[in-house]
Short mmCIF file of C-alpha atoms and ligand atoms in Angstrom, two decimals:
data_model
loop_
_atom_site.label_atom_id
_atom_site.label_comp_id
_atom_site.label_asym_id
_atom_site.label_seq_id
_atom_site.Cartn_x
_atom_site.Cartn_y
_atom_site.Cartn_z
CA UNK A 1365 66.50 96.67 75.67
CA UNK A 1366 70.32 96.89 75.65
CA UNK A 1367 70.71 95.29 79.22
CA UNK A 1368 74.78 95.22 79.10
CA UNK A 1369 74.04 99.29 78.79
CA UNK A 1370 72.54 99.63 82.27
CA UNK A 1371 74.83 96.91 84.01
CA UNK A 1372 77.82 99.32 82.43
CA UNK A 1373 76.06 102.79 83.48
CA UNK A 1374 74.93 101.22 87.13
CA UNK A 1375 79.30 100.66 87.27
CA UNK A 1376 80.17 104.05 86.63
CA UNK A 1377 77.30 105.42 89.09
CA UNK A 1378 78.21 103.20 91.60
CA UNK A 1379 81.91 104.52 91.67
CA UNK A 1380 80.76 107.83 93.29
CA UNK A 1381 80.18 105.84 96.27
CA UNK A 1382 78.22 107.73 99.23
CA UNK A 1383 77.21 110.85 96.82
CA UNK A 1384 75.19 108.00 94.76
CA UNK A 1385 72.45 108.04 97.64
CA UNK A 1386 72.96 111.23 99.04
CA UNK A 1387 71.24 112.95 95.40
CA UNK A 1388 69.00 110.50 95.69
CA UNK A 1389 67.13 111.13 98.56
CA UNK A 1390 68.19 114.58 97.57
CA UNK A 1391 66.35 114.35 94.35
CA UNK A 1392 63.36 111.82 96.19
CA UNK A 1393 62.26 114.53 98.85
CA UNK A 1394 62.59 117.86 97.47
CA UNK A 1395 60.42 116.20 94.57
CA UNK A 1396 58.08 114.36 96.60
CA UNK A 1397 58.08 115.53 99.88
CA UNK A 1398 55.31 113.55 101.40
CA UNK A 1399 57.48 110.22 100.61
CA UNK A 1400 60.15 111.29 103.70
CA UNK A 1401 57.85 110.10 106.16
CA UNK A 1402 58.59 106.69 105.10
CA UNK A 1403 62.39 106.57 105.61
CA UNK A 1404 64.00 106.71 109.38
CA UNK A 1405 64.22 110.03 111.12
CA UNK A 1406 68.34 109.71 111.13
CA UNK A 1407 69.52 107.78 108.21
CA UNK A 1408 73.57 108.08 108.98
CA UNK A 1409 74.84 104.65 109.47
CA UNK A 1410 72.42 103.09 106.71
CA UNK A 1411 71.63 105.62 103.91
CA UNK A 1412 72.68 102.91 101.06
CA UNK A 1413 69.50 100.09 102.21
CA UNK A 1414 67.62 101.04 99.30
CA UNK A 1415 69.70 102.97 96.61
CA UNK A 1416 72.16 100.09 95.41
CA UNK A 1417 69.32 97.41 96.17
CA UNK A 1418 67.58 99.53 92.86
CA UNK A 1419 70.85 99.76 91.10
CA UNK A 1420 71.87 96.38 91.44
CA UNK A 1421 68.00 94.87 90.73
CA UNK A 1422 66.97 97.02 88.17
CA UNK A 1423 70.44 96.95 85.88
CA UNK A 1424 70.10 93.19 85.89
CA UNK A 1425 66.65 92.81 84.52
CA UNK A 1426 67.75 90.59 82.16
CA UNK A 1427 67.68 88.07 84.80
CA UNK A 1428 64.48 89.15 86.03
CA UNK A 1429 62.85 85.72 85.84
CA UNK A 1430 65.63 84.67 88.13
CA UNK A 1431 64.58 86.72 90.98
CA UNK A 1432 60.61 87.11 90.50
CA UNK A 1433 59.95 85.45 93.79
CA UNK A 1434 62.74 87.65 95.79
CA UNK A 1435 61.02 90.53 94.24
CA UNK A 1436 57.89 89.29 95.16
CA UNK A 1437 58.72 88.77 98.57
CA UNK A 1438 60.45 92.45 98.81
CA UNK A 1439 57.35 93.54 97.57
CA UNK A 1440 55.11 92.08 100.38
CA UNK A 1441 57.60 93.14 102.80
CA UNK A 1442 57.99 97.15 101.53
CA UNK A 1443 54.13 96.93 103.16
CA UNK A 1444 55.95 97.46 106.58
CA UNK A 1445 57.14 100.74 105.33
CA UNK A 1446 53.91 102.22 104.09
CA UNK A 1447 55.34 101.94 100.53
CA UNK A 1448 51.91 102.29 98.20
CA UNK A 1449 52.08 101.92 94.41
CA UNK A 1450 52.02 105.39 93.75
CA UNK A 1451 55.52 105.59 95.92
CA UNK A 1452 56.99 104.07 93.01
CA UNK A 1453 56.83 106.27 89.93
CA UNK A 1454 58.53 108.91 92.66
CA UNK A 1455 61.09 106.35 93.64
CA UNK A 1456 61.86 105.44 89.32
CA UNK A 1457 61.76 109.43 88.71
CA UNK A 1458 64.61 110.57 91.26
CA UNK A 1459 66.65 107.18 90.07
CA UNK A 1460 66.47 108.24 86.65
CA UNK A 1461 67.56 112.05 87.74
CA UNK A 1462 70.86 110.38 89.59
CA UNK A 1463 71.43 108.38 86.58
CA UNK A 1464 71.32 111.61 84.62
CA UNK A 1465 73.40 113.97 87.47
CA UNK A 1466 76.48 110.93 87.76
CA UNK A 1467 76.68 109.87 83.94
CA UNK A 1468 76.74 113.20 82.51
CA UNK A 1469 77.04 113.09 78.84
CA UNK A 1470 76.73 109.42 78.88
CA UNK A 1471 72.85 109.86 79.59
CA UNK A 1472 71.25 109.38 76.22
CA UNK A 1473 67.49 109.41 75.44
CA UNK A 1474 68.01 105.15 74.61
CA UNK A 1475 69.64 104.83 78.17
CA UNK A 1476 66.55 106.90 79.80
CA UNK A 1477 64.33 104.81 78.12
CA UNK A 1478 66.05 101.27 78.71
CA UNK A 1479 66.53 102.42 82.62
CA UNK A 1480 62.73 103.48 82.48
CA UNK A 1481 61.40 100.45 81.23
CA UNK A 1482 63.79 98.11 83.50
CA UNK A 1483 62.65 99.93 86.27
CA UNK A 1484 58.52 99.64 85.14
CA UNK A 1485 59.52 96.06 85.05
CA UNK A 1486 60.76 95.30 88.54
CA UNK A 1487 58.25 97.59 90.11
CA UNK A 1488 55.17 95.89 88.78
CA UNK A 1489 56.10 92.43 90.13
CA UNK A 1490 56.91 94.45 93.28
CA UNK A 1491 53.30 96.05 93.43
CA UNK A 1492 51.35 93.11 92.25
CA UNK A 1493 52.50 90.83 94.94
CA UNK A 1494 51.59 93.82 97.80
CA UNK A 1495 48.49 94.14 96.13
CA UNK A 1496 47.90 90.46 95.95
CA UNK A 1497 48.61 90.17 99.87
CA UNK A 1498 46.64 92.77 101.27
CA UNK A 1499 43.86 90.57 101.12
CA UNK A 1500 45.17 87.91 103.32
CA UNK A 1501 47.99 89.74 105.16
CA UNK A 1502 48.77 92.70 107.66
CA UNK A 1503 51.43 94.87 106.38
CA UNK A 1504 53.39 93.77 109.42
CA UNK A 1505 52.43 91.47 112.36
CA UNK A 1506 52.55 92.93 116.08
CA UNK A 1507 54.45 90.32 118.70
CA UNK A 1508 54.89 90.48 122.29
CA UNK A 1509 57.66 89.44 123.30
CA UNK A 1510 57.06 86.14 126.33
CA UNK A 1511 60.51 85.48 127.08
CA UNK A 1512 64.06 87.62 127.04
CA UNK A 1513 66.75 85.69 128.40
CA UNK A 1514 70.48 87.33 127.84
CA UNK A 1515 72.25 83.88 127.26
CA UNK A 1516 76.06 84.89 126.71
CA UNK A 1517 77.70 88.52 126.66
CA UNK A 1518 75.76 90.58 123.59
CA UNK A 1519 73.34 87.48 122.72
CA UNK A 1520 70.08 87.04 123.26
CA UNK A 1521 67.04 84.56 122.61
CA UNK A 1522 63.89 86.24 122.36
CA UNK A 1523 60.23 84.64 121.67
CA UNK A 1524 57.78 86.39 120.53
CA UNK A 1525 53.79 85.51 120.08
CA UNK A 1526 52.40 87.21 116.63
CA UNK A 1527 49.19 88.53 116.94
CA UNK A 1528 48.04 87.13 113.46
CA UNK A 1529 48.87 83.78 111.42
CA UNK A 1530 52.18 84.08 110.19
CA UNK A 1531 52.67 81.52 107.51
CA UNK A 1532 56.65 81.05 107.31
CA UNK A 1533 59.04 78.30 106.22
CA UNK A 1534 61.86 76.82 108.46
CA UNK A 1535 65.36 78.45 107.26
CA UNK A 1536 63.28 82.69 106.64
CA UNK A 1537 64.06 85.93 108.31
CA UNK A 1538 61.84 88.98 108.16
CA UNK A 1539 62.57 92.27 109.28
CA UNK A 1540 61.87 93.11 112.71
CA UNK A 1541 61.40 96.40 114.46
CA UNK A 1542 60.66 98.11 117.84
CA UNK A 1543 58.47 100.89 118.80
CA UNK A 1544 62.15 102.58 120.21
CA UNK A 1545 63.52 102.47 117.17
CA UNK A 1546 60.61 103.44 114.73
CA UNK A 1547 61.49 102.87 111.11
CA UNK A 1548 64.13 101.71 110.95
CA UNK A 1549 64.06 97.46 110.40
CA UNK A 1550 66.66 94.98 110.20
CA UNK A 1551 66.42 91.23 108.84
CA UNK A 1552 66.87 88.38 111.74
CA UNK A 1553 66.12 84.54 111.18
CA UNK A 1554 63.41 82.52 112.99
CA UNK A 1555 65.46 80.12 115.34
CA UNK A 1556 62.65 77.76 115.02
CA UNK A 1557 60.28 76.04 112.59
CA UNK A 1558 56.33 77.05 112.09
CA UNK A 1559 54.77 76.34 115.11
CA UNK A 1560 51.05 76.29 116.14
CA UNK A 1561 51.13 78.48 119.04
CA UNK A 1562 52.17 81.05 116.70
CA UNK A 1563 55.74 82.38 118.17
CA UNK A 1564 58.74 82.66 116.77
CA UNK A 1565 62.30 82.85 118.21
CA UNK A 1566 65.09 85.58 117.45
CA UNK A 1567 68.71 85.17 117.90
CA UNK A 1568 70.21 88.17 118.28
CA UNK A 1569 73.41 89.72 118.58
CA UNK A 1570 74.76 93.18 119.34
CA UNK A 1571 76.99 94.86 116.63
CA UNK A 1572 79.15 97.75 117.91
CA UNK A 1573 77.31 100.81 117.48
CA UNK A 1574 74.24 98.79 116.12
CA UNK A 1575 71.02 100.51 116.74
CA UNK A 1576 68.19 97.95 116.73
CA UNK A 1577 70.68 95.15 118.05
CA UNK A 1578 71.68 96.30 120.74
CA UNK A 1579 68.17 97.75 121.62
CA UNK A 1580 66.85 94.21 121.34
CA UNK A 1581 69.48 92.52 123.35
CA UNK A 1582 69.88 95.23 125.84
CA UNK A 1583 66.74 97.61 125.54
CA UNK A 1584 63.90 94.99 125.68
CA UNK A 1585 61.58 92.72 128.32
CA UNK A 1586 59.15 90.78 128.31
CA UNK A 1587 56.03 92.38 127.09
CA UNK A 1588 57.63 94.62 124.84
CA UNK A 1589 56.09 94.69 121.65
CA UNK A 1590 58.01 94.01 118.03
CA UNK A 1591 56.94 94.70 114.32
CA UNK A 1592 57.34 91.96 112.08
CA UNK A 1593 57.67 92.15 108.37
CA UNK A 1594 56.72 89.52 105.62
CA UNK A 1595 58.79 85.82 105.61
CA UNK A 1596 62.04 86.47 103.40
CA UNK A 1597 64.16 84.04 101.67
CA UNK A 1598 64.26 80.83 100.41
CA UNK A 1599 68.39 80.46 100.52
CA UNK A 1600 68.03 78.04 103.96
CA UNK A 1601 64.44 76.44 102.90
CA UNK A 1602 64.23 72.40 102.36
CA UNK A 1603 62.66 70.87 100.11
CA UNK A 1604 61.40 68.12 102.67
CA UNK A 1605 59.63 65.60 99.72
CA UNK A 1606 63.32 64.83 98.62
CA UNK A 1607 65.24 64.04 102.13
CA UNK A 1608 68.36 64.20 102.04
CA UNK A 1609 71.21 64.06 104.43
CA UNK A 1610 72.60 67.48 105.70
CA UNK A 1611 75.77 69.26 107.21
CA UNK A 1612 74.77 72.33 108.69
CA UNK A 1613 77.62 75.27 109.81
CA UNK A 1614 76.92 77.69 112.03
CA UNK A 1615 78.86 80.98 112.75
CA UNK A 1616 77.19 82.78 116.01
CA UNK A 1617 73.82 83.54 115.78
CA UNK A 1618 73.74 81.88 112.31
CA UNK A 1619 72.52 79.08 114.29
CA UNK A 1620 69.16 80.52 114.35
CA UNK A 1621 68.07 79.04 110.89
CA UNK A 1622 69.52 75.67 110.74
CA UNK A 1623 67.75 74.87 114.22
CA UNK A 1624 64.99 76.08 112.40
CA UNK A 1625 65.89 73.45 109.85
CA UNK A 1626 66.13 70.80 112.61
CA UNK A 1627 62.99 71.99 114.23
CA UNK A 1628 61.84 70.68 110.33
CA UNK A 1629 63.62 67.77 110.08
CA UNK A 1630 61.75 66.43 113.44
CA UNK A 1631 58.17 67.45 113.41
CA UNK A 1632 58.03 66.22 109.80
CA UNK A 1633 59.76 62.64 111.14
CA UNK A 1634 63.36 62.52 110.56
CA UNK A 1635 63.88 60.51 107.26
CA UNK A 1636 67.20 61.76 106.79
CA UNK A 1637 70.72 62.51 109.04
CA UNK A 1638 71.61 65.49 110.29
CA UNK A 1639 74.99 66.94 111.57
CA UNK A 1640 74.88 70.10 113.20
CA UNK A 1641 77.97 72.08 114.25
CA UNK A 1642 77.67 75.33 115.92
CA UNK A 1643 80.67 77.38 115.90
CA UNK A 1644 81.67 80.29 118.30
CA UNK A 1645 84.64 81.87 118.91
CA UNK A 1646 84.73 80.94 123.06
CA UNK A 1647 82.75 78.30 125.05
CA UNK A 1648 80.77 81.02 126.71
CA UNK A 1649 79.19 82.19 123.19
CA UNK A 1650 77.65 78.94 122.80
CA UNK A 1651 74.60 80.29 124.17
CA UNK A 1652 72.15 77.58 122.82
CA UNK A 1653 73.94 74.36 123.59
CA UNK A 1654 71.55 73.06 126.70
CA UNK A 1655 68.54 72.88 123.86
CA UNK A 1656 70.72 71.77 121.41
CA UNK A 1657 72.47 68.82 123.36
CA UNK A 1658 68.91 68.07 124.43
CA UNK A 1659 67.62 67.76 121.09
CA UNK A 1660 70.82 65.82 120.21
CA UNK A 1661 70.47 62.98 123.21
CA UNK A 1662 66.78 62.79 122.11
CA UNK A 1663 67.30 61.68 118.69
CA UNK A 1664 69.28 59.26 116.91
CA UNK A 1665 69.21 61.11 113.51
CA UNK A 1666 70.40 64.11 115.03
CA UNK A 1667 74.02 65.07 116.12
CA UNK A 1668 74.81 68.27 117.31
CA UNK A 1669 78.93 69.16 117.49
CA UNK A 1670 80.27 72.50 119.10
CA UNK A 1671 83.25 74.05 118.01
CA UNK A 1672 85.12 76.66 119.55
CA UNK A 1673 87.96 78.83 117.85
CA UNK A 1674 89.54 81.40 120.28
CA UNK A 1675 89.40 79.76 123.59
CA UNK A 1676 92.59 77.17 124.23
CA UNK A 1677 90.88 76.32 127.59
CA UNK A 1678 87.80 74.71 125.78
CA UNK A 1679 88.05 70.82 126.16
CA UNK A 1680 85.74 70.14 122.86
CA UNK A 1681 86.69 70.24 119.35
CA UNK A 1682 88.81 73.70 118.64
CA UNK A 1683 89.48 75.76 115.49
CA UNK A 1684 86.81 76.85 112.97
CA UNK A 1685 83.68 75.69 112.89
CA UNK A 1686 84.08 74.58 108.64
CA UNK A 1687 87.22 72.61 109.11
CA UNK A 1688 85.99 70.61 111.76
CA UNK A 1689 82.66 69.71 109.70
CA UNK A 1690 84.39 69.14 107.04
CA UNK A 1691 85.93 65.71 108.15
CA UNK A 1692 82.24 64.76 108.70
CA UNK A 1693 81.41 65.23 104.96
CA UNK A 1694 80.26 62.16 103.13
CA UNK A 1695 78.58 63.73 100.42
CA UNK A 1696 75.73 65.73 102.45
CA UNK A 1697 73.85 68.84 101.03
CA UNK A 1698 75.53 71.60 103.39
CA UNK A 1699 74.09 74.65 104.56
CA UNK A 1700 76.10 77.67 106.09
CA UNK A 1701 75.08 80.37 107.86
CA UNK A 1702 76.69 83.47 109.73
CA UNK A 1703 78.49 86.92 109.65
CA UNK A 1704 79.29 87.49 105.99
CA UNK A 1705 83.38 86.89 106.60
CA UNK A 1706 82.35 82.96 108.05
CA UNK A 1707 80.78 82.07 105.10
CA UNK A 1708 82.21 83.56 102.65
CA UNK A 1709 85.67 81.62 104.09
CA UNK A 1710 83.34 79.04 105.20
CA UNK A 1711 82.19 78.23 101.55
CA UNK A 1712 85.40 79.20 99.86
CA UNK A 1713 87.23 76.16 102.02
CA UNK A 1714 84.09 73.81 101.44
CA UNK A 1715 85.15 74.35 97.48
CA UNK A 1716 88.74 73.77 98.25
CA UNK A 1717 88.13 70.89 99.84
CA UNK A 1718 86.19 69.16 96.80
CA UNK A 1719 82.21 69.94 97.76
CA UNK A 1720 80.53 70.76 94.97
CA UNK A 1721 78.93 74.22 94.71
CA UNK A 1722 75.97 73.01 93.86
CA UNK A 1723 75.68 70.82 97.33
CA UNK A 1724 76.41 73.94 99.18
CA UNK A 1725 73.57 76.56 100.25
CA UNK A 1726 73.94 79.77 102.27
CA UNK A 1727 72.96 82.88 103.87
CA UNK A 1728 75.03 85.87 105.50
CA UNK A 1729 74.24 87.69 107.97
CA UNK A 1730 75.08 91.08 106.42
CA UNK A 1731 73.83 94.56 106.80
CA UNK A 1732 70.79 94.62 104.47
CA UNK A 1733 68.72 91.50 102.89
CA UNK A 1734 69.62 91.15 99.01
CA UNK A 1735 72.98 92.80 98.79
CA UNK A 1736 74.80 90.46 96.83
CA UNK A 1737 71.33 89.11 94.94
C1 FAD B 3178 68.71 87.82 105.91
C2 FAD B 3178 69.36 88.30 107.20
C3 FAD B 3178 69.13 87.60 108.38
C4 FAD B 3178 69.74 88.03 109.58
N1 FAD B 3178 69.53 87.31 110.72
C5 FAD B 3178 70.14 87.67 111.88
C6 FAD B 3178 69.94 86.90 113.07
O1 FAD B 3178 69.21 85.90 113.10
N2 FAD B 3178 70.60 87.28 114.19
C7 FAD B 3178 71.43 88.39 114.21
O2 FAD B 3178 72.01 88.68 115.29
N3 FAD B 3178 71.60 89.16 113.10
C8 FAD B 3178 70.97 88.84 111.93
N4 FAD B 3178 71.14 89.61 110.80
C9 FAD B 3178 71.89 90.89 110.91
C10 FAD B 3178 70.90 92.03 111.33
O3 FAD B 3178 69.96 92.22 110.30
C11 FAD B 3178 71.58 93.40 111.57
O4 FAD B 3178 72.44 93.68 110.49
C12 FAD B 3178 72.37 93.47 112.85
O5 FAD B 3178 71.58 93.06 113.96
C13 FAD B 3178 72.87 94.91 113.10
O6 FAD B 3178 71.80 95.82 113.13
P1 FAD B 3178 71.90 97.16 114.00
O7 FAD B 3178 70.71 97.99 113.75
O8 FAD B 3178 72.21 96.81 115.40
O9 FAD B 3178 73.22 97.85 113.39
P2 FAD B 3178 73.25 99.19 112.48
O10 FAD B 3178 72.85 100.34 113.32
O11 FAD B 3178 72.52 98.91 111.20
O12 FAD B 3178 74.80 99.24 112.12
C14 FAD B 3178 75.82 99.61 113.07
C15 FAD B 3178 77.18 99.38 112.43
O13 FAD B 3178 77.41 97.97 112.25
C16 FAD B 3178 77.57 97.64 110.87
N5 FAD B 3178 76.75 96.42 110.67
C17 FAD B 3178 75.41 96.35 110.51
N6 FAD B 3178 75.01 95.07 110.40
C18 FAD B 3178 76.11 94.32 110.52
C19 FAD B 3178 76.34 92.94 110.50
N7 FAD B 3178 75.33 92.05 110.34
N8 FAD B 3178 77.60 92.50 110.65
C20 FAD B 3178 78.62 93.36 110.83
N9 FAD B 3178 78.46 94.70 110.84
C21 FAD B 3178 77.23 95.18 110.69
C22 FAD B 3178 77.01 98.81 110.10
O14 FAD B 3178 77.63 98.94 108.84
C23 FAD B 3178 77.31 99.98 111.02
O15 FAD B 3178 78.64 100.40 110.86
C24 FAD B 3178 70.56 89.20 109.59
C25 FAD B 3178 70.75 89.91 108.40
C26 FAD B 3178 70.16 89.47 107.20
C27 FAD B 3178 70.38 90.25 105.94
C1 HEM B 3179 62.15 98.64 92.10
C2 HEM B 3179 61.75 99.14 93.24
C3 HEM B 3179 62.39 98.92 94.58
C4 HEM B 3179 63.39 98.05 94.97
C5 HEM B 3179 64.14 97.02 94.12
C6 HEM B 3179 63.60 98.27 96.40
C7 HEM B 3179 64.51 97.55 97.18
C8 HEM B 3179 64.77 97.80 98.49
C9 HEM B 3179 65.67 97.03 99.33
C10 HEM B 3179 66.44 95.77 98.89
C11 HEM B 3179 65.69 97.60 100.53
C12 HEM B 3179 66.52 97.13 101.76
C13 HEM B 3179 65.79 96.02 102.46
C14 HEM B 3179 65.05 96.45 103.66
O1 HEM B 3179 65.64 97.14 104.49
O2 HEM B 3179 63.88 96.04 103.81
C15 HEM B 3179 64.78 98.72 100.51
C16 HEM B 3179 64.51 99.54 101.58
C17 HEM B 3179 63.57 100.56 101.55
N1 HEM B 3179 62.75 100.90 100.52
FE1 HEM B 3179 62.69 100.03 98.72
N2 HEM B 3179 62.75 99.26 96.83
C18 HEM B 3179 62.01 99.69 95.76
C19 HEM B 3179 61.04 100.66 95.78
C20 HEM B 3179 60.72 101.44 96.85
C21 HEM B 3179 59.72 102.47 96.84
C22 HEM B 3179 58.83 102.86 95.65
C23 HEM B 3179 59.71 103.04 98.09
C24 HEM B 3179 58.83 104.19 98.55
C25 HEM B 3179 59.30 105.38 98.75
C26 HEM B 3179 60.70 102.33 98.88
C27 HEM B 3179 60.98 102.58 100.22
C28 HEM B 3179 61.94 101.92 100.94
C29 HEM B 3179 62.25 102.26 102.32
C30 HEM B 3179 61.55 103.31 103.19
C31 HEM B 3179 63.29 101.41 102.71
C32 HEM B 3179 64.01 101.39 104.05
C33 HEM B 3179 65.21 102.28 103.93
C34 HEM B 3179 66.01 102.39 105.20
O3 HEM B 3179 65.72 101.71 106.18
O4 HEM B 3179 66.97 103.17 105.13
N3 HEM B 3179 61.28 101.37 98.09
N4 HEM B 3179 64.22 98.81 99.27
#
């Protein structure tokens, strides 16, 4: 298979932008009509979820083995949408019709067949690992939502008890949706580790414009009821049977996780030290210091730093939340989490500053799980 062939064809598709999906779904429904029932009644703001996730995944096939247990996990999770394994021939047939329509007289019979085979590739890890968990798992869990507290302006903390076991890992995120907003799912991170009564906490945040944040923060009570999708990720996860001693960074709500990670450190008894600083741009959006301070006064291991950029009136440390951790480095495995602009400046200083890349882990916050996988 001449892999640098569909990396190079996936480029030239990819420069026509918004048409790229538009023929897909295009192609997708007119073809297979019955498959529309699957995607969200208005797909406006987010019509690129699942076009350049194929693009980008299937082109680089040749690191396939890299990313078995991503695709795995995207398998599991494409449950939530009803997504069967006969879905997926229709899905690899109007990809291979864009391919044709955007590359013209570049399409030649060994391209069709490289993309074709790529395609079989990634799709039967995606299958086998549904298959392989509809024996032990719903295709989504169904939580009611126990407490909804509004803690700053546009942030909210929201627990939720699952109606199934959910078997998670500190530092995941699944996708989350709400009978309001039917299909349409977006990725937020448990703000807590595993616990045995079988909730989980969100930390959410409104986006301007954003549909399902804003219905979460502002459109939801308690005893609403959420979808959950599959545990994703293993960017945050720790590998506890090595401690080791950790810097976390948090941008907003990119807090949620590395609590999660705390939550971790202490039911598991803290063999290692952990520095926590939460970053937000004015005191008032430091909407989970009471638990945090808490935690921090309870245990030694622990300490737990706010940091506040835009607000000169703050009497605690001020500026951004990485340049302030970074005089606490000492050679600690850090992990950064937020919007994607803090941590991709976040980790871009970190390197400046002398921490190796391969001490630093990460996760953004961005508009659809996998973009830049
Ligand atoms: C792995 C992962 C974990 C996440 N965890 C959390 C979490 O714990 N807490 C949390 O608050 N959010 C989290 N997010 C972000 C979340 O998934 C949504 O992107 C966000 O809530 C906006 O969704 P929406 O439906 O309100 O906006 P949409 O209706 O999808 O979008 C509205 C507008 O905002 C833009 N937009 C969408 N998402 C973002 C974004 N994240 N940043 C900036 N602009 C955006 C869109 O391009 C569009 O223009 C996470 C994302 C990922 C990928
Ligand atoms: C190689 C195969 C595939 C890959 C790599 C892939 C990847 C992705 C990714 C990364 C997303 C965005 C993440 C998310 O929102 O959960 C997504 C969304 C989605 N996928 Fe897939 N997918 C594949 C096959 C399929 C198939 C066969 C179907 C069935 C028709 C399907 C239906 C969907 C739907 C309905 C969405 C949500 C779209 C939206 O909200 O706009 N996918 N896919």
């Amino acid at each position: 298979m001449d892999t640098q062939a569909l990396k190079d064809s996936w480029h030239v598709v990819a420069r026509s932008g918004d048409q790229v999906p538009l023929f897909f779904y295009s192609a997708l429904f007119l073809m297979y009509p019955e498959t529309r029932g699957l995607f969200p009644v208005s797909m406006a703001t987010q019509r690129d979820r699942l076009v350049s996730a194929l693009g980008r995944v299937v082109s680089n096939v040749d690191q396939v083995e890299d990313v078995v247990p991503f695709l795995q996990q995207l398998g599991r999770d494409h449950r939530k949408f009803s997504v069967v394994a006969q879905h997926y021939p229709a899905v690899g047939q109007a990809l291979l019709a864009t391919l044709q329509h955007f590359l013209g007289d570049r399409w030649t019979p060994a391209l069709a067949h490289d993309w074709t085979a790529a395609y079989g590739l990634v799709s039967k890890v995606m299958i086998e690992a549904a298959e392989e968990s509809a024996a032990t798992s719903p295709p989504w869990w169904e939580g009611e939502i126990i407490l909804h507290e509004v803690r700053a302006p546009g942030i909210a903390v929201i627990r939720a008890r699952l109606n199934y076991p959910y078997p998670f890992r500190a530092g995941q995120s699944a996708s989350i949706s709400l009978a309001q907003r039917q299909r349409m799912w977006r990725f937020y991170s448990f703000g807590n580790a595993p616990r045995r009564d079988n909730t989980i906490d969100l930390h959410v945040r409104v986006v301007d414009a954003g549909a399902v944040s804003t219905a979460l923060v502002h459109g939801t009570q308690r005893g609403d009821m959420l979808r959950v999708g599959a545990p994703m990720g293993d960017r945050l996860t720790l590998d506890t049977s090595q401690p080791r001693e950790l810097l976390l960074i948090a941008g907003g709500t990119g807090l949620a996780p590395l609590k999660a990670l705390v939550e971790q450190v202490a039911y598991e008894g803290a063999r290692c030290n952990v520095r926590l600083f939460m970053g937000a741009r004015t005191s008032r959006e430091l909407y989970d210091l009471e638990a945090l301070s808490k935690m921090d006064a309870e245990n030694p291991w622990l300490s737990v730093v706010p940091v506040v950029s835009h607000d000169s009136f703050y009497s605690g440390e001020n500026g951004y939340v990485v340049d302030v951790a970074l005089k606490a480095w000492r050679g600690q495995d850090v992990f950064v989490c937020g919007s994607e602009e803090m941590v991709q400046s976040s980790v871009a200083r970190l390197l400046d500053a002398g921490v190796p890349h391969q001490k630093i882990r990460f996760d953004e916050f961005t508009s659809a799980v996998g973009r830049e996988q």
